[in-house]
Coordinates of C-alpha atoms in Angstrom, one line a residue:
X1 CA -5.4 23.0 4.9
X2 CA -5.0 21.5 1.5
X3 CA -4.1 18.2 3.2
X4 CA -6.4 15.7 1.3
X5 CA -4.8 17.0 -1.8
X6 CA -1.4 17.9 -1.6
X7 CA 1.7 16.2 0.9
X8 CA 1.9 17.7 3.6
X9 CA 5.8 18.2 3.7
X10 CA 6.7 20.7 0.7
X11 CA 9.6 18.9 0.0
X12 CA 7.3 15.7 -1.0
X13 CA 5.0 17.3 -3.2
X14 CA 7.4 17.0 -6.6
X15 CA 8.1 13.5 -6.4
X16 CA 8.5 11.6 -9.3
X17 CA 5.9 8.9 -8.6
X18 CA 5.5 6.1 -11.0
X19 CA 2.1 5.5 -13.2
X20 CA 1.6 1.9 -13.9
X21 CA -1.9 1.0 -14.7
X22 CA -1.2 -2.9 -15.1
X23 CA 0.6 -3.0 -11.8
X24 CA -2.4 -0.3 -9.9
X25 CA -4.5 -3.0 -11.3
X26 CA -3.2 -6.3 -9.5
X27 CA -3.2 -4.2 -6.6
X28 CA -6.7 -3.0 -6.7
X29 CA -7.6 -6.5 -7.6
X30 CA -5.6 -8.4 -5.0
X31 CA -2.8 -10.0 -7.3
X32 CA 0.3 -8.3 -6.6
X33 CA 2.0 -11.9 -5.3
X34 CA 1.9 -11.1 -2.1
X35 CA -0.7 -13.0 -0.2
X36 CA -1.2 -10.6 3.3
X37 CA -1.7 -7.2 0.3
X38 CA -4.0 -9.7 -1.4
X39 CA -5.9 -10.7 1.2
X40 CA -6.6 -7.2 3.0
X41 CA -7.4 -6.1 -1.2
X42 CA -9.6 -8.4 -1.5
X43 CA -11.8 -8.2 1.9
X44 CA -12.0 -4.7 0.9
X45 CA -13.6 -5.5 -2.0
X46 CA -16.0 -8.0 -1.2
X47 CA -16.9 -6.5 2.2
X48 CA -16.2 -3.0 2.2
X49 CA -13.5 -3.4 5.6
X50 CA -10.2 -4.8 6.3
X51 CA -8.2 -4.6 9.3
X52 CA -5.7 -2.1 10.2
X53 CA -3.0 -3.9 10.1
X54 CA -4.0 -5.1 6.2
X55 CA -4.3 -1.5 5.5
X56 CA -1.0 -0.7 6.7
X57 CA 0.0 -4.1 4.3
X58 CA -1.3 -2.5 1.0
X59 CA -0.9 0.9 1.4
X60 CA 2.7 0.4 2.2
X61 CA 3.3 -1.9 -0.9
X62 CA 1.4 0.6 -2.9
X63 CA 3.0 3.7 -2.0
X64 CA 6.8 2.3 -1.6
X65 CA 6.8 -1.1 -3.4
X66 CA 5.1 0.1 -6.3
X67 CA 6.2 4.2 -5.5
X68 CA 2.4 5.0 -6.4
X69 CA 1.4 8.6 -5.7
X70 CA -0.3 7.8 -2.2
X71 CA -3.5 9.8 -3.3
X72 CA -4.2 6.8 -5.7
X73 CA -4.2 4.9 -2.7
X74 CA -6.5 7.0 -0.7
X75 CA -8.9 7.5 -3.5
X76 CA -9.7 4.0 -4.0
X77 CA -10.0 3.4 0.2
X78 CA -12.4 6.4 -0.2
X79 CA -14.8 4.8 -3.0
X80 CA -14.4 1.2 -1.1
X81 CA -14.7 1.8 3.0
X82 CA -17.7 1.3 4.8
X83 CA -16.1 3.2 7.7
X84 CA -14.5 5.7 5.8
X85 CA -13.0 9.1 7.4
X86 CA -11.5 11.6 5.4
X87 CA -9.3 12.6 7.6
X88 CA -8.3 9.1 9.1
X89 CA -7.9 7.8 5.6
X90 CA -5.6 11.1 4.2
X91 CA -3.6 11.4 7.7
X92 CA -3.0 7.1 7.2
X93 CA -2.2 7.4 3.6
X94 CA 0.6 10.5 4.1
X95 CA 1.7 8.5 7.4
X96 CA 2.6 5.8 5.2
X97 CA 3.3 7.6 2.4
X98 CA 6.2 9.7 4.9
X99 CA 4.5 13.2 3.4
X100 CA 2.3 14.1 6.5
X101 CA 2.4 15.5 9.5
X102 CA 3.4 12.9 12.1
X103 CA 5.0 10.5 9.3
X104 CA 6.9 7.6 9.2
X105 CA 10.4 8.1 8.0
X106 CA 9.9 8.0 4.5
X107 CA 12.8 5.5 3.9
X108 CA 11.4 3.1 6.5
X109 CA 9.9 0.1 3.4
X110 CA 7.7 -2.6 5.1
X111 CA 8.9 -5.8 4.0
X112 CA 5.1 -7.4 2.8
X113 CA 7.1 -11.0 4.1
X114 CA 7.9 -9.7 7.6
X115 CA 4.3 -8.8 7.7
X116 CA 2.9 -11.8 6.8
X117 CA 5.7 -13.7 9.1
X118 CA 4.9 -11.3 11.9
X119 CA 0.8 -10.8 12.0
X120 CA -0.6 -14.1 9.3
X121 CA 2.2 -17.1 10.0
X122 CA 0.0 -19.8 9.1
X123 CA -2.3 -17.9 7.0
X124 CA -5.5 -18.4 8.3
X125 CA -6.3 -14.7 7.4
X126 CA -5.0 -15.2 3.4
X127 CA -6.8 -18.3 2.8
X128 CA -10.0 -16.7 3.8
X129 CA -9.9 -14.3 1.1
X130 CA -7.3 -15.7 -1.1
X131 CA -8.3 -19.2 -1.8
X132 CA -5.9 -20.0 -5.0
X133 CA -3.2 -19.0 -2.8
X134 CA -1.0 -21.8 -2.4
X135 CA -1.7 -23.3 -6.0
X136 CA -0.4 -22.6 -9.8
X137 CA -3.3 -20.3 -10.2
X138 CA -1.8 -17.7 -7.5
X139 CA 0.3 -14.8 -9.1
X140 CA 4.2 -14.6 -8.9
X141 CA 4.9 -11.1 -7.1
X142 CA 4.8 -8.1 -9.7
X143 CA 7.9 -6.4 -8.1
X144 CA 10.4 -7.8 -6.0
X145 CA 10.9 -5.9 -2.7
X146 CA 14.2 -5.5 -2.3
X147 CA 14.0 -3.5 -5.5
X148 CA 11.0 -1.5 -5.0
X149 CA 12.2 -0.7 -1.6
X150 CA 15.5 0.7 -3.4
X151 CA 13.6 2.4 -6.3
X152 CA 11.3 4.1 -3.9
X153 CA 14.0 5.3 -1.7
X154 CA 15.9 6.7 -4.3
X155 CA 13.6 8.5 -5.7
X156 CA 12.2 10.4 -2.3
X157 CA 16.0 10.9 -1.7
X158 CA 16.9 12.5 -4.8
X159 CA 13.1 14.5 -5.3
X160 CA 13.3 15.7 -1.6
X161 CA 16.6 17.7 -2.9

């Protein structure tokens, strides 16, 4: 019941979860350095949407390349959607996050490269809402994966104990 608040999973609730205002920021802003997070961040600014798969793009980098308490995450969607659910958007965010119900494992890390490889190859999608990408003016990424992958999954594994 106290789903839209809490994790789900008790043994998720006490995680240490980072608080990094800079790096909530770029991501809010679409300038983490990675151009498919960008893109979805910044069509949900300027139009209130992005696609699922986009969604899946930042709220993965958020919660697991950034380890961001996922309710940041779902706040911000909340203020922003034009097609916003409560419970679509909390049962996402925990999905993603690995606290909810019917979650993904919480040490699977989406790789924000494989995405773009995978769903943007020639991006088409990114250079509609990202038009500096390619050019001095785009940002280097604010954390590199392979590290935020491992931060984020040592942390869950040592605060699920």
């Amino acid at each position: 019941p106290n789903t839209a608040h809490e994790a789900y999973d008790p043994k998720m609730r006490h995680l240490p979860y980072r608080d990094d205002p800079e790096q909530y920021k770029a991501w809010t802003e679409g300038r983490t350095g990675y151009p498919l997070v960008d893109a979805g961040m910044r069509q949900l600014n300027q139009s209130g949407y992005m696609h699922n798969r986009a969604r899946i793009a930042a709220a993965g980098f958020l919660v697991k390349q950034l380890f961001m308490d996922w309710k940041l995450g779902e706040h911000y969607f909340s203020e922003k959607l034009i097609d916003y659910d409560m419970s679509n958007n909390v049962g996402n965010w925990q999905w993603m996050a690995g606290t909810g119900v019917v979650a993904a494992p919480w040490f699977r890390v989406y790789s924000p490269d494989s995405q773009q490889k995978q769903y943007d190859p020639d991006y088409k999608y990114v250079k509609q809402w990202v038009p500096e990408f390619g050019t001095d003016k785009y940002p280097a990424p604010i954390v590199d994966h392979k590290f935020g992958r491992e931060r984020a999954i040592d942390a869950i594994r040592k605060g699920r104990k």
